[in-house]
PDB file of C-alpha atoms in Angstrom:
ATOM      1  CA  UNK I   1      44.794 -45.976  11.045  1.00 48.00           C
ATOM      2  CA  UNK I   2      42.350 -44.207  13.018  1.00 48.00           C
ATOM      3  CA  UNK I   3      38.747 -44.282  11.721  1.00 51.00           C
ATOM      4  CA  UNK I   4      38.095 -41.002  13.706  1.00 51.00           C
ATOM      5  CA  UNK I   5      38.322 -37.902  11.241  1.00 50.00           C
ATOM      6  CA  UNK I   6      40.108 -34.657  11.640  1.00 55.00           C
ATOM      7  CA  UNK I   7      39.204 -31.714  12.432  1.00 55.00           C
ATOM      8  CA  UNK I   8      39.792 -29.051   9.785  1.00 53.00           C
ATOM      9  CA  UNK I   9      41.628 -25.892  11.580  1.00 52.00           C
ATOM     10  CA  UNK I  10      38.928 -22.891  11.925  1.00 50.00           C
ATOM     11  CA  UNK I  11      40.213 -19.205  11.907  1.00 46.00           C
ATOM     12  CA  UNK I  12      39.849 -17.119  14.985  1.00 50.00           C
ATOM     13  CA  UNK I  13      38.722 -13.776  15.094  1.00 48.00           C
ATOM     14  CA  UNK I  14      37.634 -14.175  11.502  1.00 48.00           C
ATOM     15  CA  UNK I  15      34.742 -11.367  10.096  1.00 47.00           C
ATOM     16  CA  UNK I  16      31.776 -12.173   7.843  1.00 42.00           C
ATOM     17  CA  UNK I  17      30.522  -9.326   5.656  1.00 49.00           C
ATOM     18  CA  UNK I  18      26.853  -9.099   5.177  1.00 44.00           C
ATOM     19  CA  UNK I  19      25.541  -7.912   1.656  1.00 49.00           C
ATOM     20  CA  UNK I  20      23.221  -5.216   2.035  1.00 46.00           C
ATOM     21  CA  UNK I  21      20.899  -6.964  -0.133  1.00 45.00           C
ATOM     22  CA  UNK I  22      20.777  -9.868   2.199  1.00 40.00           C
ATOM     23  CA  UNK I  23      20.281  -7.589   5.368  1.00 43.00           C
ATOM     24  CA  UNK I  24      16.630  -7.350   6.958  1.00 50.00           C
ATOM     25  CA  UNK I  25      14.975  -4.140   6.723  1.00 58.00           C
ATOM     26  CA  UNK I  26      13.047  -3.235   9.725  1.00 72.00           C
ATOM     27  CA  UNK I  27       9.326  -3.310   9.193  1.00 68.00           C
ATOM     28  CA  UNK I  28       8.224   0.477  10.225  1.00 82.00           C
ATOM     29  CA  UNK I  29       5.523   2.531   8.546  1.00 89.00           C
ATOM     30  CA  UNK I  30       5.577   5.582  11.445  1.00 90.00           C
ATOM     31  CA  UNK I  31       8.326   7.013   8.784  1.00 91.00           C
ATOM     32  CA  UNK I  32       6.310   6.441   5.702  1.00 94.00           C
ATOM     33  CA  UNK I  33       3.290   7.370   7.151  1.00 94.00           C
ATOM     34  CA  UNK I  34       5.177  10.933   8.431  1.00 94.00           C
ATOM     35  CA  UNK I  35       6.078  11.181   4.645  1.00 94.00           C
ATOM     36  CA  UNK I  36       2.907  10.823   3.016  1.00 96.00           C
ATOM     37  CA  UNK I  37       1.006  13.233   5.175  1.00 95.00           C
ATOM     38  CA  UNK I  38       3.182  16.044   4.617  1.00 95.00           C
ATOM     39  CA  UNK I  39       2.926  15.275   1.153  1.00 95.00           C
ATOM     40  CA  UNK I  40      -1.116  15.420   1.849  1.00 95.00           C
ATOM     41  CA  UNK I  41      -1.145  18.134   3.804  1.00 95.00           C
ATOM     42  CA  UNK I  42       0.585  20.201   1.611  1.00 93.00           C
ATOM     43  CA  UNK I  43      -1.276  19.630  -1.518  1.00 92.00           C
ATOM     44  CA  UNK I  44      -4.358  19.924   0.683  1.00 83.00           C
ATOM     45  CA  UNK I  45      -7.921  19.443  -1.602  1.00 87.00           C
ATOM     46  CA  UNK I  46      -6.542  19.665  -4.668  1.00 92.00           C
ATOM     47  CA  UNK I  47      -6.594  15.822  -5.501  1.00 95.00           C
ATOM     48  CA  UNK I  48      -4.566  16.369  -9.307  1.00 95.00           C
ATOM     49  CA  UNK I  49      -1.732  17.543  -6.899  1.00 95.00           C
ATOM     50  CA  UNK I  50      -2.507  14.860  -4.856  1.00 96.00           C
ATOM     51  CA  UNK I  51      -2.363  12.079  -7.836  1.00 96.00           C
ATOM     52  CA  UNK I  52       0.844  13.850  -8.568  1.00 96.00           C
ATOM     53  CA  UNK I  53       2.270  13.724  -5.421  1.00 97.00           C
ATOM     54  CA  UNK I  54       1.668   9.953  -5.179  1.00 97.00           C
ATOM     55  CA  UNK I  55       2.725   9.495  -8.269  1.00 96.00           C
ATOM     56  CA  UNK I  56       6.267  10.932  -7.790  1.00 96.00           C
ATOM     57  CA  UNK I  57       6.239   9.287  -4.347  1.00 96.00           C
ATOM     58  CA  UNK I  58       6.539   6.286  -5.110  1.00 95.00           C
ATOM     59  CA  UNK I  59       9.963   6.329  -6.859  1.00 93.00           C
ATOM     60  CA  UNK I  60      11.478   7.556  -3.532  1.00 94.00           C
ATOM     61  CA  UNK I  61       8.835   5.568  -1.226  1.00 95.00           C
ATOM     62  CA  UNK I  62       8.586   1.977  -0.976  1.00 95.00           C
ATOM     63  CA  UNK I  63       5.155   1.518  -1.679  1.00 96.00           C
ATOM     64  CA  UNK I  64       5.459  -2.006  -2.508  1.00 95.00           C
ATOM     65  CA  UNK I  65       6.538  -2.823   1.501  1.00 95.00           C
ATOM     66  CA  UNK I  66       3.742  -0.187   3.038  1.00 96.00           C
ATOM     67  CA  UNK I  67       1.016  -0.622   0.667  1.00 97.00           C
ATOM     68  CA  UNK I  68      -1.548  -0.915   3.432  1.00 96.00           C
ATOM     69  CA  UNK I  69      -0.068   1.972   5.554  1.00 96.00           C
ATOM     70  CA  UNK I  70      -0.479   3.887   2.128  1.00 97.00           C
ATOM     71  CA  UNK I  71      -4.410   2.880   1.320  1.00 97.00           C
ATOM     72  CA  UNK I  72      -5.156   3.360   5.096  1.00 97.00           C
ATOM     73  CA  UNK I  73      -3.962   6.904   5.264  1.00 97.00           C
ATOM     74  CA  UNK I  74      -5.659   7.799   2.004  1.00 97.00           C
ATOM     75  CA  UNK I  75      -9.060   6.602   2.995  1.00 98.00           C
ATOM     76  CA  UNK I  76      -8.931   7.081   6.677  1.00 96.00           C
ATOM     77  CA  UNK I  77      -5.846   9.545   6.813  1.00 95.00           C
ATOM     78  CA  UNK I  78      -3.905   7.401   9.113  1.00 94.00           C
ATOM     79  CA  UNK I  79      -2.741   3.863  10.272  1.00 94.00           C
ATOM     80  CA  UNK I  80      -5.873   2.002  11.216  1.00 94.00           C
ATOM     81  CA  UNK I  81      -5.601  -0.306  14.497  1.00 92.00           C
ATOM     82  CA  UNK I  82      -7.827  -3.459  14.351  1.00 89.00           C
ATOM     83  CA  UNK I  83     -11.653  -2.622  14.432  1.00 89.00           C
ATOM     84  CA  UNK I  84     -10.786   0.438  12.494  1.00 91.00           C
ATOM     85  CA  UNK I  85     -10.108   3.181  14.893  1.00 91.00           C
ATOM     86  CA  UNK I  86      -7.051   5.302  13.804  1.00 90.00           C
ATOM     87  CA  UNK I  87      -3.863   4.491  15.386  1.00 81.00           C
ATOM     88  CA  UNK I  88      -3.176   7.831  18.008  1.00 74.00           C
ATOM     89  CA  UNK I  89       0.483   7.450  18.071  1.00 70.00           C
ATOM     90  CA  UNK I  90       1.335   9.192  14.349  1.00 74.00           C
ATOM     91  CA  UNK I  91       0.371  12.085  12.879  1.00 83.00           C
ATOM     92  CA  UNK I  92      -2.636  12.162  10.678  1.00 90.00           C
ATOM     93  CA  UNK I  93      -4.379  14.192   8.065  1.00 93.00           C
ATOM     94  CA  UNK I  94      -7.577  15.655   7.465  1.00 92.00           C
ATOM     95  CA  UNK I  95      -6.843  15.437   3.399  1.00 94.00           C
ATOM     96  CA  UNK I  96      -8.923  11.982   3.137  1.00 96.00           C
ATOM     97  CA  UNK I  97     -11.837  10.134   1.594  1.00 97.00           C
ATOM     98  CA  UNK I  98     -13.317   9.932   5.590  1.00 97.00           C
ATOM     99  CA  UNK I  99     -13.209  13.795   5.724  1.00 96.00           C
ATOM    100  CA  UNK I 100     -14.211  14.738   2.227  1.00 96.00           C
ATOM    101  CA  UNK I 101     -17.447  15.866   1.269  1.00 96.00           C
ATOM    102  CA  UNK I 102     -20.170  12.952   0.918  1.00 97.00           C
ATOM    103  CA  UNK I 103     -21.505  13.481  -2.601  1.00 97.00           C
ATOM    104  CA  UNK I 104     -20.977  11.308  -5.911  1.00 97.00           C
ATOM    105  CA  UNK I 105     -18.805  13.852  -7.654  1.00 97.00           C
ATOM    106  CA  UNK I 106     -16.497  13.981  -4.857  1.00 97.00           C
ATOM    107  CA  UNK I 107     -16.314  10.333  -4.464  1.00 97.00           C
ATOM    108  CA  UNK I 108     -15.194  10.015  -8.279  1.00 97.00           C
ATOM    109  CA  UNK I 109     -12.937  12.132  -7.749  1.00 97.00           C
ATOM    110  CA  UNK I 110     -11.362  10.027  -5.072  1.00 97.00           C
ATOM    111  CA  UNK I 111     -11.711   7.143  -7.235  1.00 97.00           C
ATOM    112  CA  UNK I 112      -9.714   8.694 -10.252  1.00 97.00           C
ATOM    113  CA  UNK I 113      -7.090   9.267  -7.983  1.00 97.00           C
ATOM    114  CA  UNK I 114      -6.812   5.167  -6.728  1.00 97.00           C
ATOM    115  CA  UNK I 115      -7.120   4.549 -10.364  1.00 96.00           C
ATOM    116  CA  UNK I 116      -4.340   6.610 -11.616  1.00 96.00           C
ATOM    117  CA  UNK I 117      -1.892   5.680  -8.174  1.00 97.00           C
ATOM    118  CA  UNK I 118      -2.619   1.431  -9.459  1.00 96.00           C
ATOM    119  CA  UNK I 119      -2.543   2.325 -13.348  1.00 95.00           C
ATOM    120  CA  UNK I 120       0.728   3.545 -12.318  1.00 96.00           C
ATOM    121  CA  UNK I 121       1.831   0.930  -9.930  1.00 97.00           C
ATOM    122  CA  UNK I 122       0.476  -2.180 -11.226  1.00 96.00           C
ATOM    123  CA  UNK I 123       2.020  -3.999  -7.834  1.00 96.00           C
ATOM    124  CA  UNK I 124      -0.392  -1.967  -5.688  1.00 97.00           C
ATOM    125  CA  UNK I 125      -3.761  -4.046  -7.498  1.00 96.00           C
ATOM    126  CA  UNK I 126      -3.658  -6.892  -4.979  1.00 95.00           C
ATOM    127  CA  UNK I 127      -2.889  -5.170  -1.960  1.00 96.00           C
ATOM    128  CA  UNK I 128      -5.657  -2.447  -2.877  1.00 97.00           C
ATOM    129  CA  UNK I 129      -8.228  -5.459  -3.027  1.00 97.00           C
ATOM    130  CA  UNK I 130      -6.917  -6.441   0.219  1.00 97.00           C
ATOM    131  CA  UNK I 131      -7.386  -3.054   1.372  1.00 97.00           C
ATOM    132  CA  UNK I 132     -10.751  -2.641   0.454  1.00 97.00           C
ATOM    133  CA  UNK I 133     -11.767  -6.086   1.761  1.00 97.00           C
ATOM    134  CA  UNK I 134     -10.258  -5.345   5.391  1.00 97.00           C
ATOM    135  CA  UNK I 135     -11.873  -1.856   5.653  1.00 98.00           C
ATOM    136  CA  UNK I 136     -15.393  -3.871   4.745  1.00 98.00           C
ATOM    137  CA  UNK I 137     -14.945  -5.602   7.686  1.00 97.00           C
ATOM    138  CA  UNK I 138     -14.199  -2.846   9.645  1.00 97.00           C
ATOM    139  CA  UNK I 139     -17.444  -0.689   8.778  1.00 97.00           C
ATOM    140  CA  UNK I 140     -18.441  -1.035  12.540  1.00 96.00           C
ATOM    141  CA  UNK I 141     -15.621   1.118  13.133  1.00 95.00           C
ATOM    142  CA  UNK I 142     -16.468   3.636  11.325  1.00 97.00           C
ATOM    143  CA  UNK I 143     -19.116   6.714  12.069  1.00 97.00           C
ATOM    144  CA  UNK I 144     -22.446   6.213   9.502  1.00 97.00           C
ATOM    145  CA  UNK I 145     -20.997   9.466   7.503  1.00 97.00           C
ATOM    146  CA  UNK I 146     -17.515   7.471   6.645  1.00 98.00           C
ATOM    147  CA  UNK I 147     -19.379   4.052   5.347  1.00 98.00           C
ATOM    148  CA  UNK I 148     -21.531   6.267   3.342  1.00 98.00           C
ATOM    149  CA  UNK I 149     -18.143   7.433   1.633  1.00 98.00           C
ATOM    150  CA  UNK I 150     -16.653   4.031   1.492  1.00 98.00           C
ATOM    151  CA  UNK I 151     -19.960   2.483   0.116  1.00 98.00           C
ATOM    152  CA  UNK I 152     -19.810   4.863  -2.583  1.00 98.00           C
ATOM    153  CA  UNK I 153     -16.359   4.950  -3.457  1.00 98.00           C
ATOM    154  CA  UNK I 154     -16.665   0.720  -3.695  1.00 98.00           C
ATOM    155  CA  UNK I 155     -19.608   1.300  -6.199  1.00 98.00           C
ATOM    156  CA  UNK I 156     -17.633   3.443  -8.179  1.00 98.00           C
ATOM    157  CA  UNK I 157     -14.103   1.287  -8.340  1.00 97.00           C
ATOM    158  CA  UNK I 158     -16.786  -1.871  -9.246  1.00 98.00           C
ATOM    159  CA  UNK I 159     -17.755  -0.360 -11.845  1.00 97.00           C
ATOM    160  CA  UNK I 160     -14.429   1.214 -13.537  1.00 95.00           C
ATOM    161  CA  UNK I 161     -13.239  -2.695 -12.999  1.00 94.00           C
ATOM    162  CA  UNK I 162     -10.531  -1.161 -10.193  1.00 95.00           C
ATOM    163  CA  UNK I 163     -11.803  -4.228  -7.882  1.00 96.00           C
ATOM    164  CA  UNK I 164     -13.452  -7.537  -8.102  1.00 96.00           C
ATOM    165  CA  UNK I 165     -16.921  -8.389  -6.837  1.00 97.00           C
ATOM    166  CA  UNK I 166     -14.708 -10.819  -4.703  1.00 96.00           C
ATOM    167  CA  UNK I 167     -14.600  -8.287  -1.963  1.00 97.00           C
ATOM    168  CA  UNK I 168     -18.403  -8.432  -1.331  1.00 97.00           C
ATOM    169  CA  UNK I 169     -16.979 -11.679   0.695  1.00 96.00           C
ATOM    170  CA  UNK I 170     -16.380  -9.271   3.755  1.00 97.00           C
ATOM    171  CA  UNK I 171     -20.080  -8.021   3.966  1.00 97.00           C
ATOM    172  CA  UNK I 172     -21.165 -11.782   5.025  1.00 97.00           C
ATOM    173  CA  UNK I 173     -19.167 -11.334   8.120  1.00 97.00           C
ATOM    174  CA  UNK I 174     -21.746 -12.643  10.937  1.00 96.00           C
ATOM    175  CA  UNK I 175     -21.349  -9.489  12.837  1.00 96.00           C
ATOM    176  CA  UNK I 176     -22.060  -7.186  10.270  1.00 97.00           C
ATOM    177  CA  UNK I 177     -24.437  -9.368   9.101  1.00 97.00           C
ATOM    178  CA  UNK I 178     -26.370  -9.497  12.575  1.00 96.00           C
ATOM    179  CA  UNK I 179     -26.474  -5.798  13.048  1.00 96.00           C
ATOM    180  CA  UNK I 180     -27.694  -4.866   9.320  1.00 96.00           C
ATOM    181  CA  UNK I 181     -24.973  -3.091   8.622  1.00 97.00           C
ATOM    182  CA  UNK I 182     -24.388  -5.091   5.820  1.00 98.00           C
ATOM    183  CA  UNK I 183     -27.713  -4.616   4.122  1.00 97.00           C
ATOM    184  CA  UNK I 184     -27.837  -1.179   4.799  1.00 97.00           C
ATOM    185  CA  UNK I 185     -24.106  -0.688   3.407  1.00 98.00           C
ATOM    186  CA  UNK I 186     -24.923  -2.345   0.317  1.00 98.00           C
ATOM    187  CA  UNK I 187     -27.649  -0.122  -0.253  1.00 98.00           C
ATOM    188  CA  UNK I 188     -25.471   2.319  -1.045  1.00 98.00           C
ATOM    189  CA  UNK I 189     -22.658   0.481  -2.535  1.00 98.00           C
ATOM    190  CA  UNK I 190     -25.425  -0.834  -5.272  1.00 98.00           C
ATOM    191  CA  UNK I 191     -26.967   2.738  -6.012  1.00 97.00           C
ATOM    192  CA  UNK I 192     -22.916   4.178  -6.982  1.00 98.00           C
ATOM    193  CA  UNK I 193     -22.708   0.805  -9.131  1.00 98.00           C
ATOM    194  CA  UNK I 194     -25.842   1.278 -10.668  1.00 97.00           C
ATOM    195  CA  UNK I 195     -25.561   4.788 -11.358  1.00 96.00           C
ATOM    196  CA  UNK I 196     -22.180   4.413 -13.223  1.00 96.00           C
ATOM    197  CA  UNK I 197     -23.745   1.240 -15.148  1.00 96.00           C
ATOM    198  CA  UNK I 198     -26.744  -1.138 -15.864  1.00 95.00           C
ATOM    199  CA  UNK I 199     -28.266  -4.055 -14.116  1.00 95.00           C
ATOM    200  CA  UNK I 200     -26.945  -6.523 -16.801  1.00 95.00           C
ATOM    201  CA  UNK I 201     -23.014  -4.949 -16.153  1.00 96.00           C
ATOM    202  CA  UNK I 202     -23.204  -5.720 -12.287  1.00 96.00           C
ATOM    203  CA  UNK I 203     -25.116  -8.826 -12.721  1.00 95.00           C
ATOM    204  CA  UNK I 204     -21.894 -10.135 -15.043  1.00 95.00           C
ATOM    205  CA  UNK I 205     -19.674  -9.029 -12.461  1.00 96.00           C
ATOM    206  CA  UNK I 206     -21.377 -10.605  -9.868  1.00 95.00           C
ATOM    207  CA  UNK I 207     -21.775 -14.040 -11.962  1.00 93.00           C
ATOM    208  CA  UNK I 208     -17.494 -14.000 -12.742  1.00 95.00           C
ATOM    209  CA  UNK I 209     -17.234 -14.499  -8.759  1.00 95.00           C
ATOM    210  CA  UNK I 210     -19.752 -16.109  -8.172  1.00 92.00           C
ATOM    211  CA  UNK I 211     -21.677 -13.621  -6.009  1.00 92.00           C
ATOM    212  CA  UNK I 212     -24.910 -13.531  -8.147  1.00 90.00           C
ATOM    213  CA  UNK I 213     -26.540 -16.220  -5.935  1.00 89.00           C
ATOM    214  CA  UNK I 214     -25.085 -15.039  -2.219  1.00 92.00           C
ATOM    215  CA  UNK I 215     -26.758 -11.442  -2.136  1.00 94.00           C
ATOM    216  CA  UNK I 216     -29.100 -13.262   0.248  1.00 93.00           C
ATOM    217  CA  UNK I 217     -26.557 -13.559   2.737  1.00 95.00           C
ATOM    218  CA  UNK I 218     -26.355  -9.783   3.238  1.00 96.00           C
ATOM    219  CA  UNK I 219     -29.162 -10.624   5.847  1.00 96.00           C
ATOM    220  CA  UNK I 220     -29.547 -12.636   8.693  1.00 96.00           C
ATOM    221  CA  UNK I 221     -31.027 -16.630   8.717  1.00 93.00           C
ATOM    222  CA  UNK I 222     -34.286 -15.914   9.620  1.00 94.00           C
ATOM    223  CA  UNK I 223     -34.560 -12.968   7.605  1.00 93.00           C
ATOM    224  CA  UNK I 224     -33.380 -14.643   4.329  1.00 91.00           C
ATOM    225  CA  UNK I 225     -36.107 -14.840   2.026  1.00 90.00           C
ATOM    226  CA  UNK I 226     -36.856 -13.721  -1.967  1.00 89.00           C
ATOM    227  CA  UNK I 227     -39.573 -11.614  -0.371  1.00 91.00           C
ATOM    228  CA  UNK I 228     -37.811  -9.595   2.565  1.00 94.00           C
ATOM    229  CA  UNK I 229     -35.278  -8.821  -0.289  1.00 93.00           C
ATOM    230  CA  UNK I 230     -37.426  -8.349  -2.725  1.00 93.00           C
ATOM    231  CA  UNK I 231     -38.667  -5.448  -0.077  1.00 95.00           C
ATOM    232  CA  UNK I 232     -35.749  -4.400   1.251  1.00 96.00           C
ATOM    233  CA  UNK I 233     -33.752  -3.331  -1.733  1.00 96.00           C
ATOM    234  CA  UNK I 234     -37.712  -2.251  -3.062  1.00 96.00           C
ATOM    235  CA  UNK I 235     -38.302   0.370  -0.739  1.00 96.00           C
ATOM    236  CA  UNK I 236     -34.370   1.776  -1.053  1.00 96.00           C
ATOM    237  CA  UNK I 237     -35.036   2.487  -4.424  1.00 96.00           C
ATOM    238  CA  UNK I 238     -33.008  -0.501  -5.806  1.00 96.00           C
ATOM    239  CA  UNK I 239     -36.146  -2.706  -7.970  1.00 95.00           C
ATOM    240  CA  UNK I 240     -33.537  -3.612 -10.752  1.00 94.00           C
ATOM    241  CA  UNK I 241     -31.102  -5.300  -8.333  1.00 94.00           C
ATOM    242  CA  UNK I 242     -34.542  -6.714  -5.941  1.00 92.00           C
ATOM    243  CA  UNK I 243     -35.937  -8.442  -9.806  1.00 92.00           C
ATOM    244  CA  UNK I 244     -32.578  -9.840 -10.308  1.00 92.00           C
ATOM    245  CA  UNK I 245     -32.087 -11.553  -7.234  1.00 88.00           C
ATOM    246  CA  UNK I 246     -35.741 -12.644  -7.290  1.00 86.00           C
ATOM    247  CA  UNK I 247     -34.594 -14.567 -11.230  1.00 85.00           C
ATOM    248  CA  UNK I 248     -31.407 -16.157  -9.423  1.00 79.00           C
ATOM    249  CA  UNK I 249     -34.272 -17.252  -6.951  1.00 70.00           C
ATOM    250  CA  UNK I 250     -36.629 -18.991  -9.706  1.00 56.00           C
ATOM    251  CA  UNK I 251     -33.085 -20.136 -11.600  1.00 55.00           C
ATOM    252  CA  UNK I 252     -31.761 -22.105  -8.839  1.00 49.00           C
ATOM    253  CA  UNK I 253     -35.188 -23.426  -7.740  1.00 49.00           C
ATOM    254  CA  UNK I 254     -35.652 -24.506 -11.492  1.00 52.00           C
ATOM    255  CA  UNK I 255     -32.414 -26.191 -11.715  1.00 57.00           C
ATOM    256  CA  UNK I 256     -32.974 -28.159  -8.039  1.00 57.00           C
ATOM    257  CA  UNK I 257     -36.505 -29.531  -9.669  1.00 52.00           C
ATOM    258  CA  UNK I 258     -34.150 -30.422 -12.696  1.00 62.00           C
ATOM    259  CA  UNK I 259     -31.945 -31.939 -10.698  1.00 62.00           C
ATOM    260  CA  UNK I 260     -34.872 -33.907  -7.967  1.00 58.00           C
ATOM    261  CA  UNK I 261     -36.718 -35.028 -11.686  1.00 59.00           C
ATOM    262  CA  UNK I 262     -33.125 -36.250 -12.871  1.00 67.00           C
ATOM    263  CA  UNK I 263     -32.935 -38.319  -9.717  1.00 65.00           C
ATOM    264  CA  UNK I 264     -36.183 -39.929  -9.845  1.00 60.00           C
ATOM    265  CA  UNK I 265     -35.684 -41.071 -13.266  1.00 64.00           C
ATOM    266  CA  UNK I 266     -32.526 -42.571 -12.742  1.00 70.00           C
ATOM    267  CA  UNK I 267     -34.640 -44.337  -9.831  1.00 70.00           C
ATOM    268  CA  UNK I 268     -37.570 -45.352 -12.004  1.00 67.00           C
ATOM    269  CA  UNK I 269     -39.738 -43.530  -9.348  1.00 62.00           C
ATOM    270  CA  UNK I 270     -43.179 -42.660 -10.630  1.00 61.00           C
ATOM    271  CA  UNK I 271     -43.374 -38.577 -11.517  1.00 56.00           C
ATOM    272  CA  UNK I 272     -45.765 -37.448  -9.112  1.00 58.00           C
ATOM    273  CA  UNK I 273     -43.636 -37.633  -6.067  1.00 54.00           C
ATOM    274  CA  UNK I 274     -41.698 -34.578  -7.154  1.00 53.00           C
ATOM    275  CA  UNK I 275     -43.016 -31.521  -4.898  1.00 52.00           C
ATOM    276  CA  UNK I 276     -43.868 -28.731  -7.400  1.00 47.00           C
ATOM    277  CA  UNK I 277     -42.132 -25.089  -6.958  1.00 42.00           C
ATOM    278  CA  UNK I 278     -44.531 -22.661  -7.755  1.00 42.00           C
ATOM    279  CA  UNK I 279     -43.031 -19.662  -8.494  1.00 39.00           C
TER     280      UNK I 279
END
């Protein structure tokens, strides 16, 4: 008997039928971006049509596949290539946070519409985060007028909960970082959070991420000092958030002589070699 086995016959010319659930769609946005700025463009500056619009566009759209396509064209009013200059091979639109007017009101306006478009689809929340955290590191890319927008829109969607403090991770990008346009960004993004609520509201919100003691990283090495801050956010009109990064300051340094008198204990070292922080 051999010990070889046999080869089971095989059909030829048979067909396999692919379930259309099991095919791959092609990634391309050009067609959802094409549908979303007619939409735009024909509710123009009337952004309760526009809510509306999104709203019943995303039963026929699939906003769950293009969600950044979606979130750049709204904010920028197109595809955004890397760096953030808009992408010159699709049609744009001028109906966008980057071309509306640069005031609070408007800027709460925009935000009511972001909050109504993720109220409705809850699946957009992480993706908008995303969003938000890419276009941060993109603010080089952008003319001073369209940060200004941006800044204040953040402020705003911090402070309605929309977005975590998390995305404050982006401004510590070296670059930005290097060239103060982090500092000077936050500037603005603090005065929209503070003017929708207090000190002690952003200072939770910063503590849940753990952001509270990292502010100091919105400026270069050698700049990055209690007192250049303390200055800094001074002189812009910001005191409340300048006295509450100076406390983290005195915390921290409290709670490293805690820690350095802990140590010496432990060690049976004699008291007075601890260096005193004076505050």
């Amino acid at each position: 008997m051999s010990n070889q086995r046999q080869q089971k016959p095989t059909l030829t010319g048979q067909r396999f039928k692919t379930r259309k659930r099991d095919e791959k769609e092609r990634f391309d946005p050009s067609q959802f971006q094409e549908s979303i700025v007619q939409g735009l463009n024909q509710t123009g500056t009337d952004l309760e049509a526009v809510a509306k619009f999104l709203d019943a566009s995303g039963a026929k759209l699939d906003y769950r596949r293009y969600a950044e396509t979606l979130f750049d064209i709204l904010v920028a009013g197109g595809m955004l290539a890397p760096g953030g200059t808009l992408s010159d091979d699709v049609t744009c639109t001028d109906f966008c946070l980057f071309k509306a007017q640069e005031d609070m009101e408007t800027m709460q306006a925009y935000a009511q519409v972001f909050n109504k478009l993720i109220r409705r689809y809850k699946y957009l929340e992480k993706g908008f985060e995303e969003e938000i955290k890419k276009l941060l590191l993109f603010l080089k890319g952008f003319t001073e007028s369209e940060r200004n927008k941006l800044a204040m829109l953040t402020g705003i969607l911090l402070a309605n909960g929309n977005i975590s403090a998390s995305i404050l991770s982006s401004l510590f990008n070296e670059n930005l970082v290097k060239e103060g346009v982090s500092a000077c960004f936050a500037v603005k993004l603090f005065k929209s959070w503070l003017s929708e609520k207090d000190i002690n509201s952003v200072a939770a919100s910063l503590r849940k991420v753990g952001m509270d003691n990292r502010l100091m990283e919105l400026f270069p090495a050698n700049k990055r000092s209690c007192e250049h801050f303390s200055k800094y956010f001074t002189d812009a009109g910001l005191k409340e958030l300048s006295d509450f990064a100076r406390n983290q300051q005195s915390i921290g340094a409290r709670k490293e002589l805690q820690k350095e008198l802990q140590e010496l204990m432990l060690r049976g070292d004699p008291l007075k070699d601890v260096s005193v922080v004076r505050f």
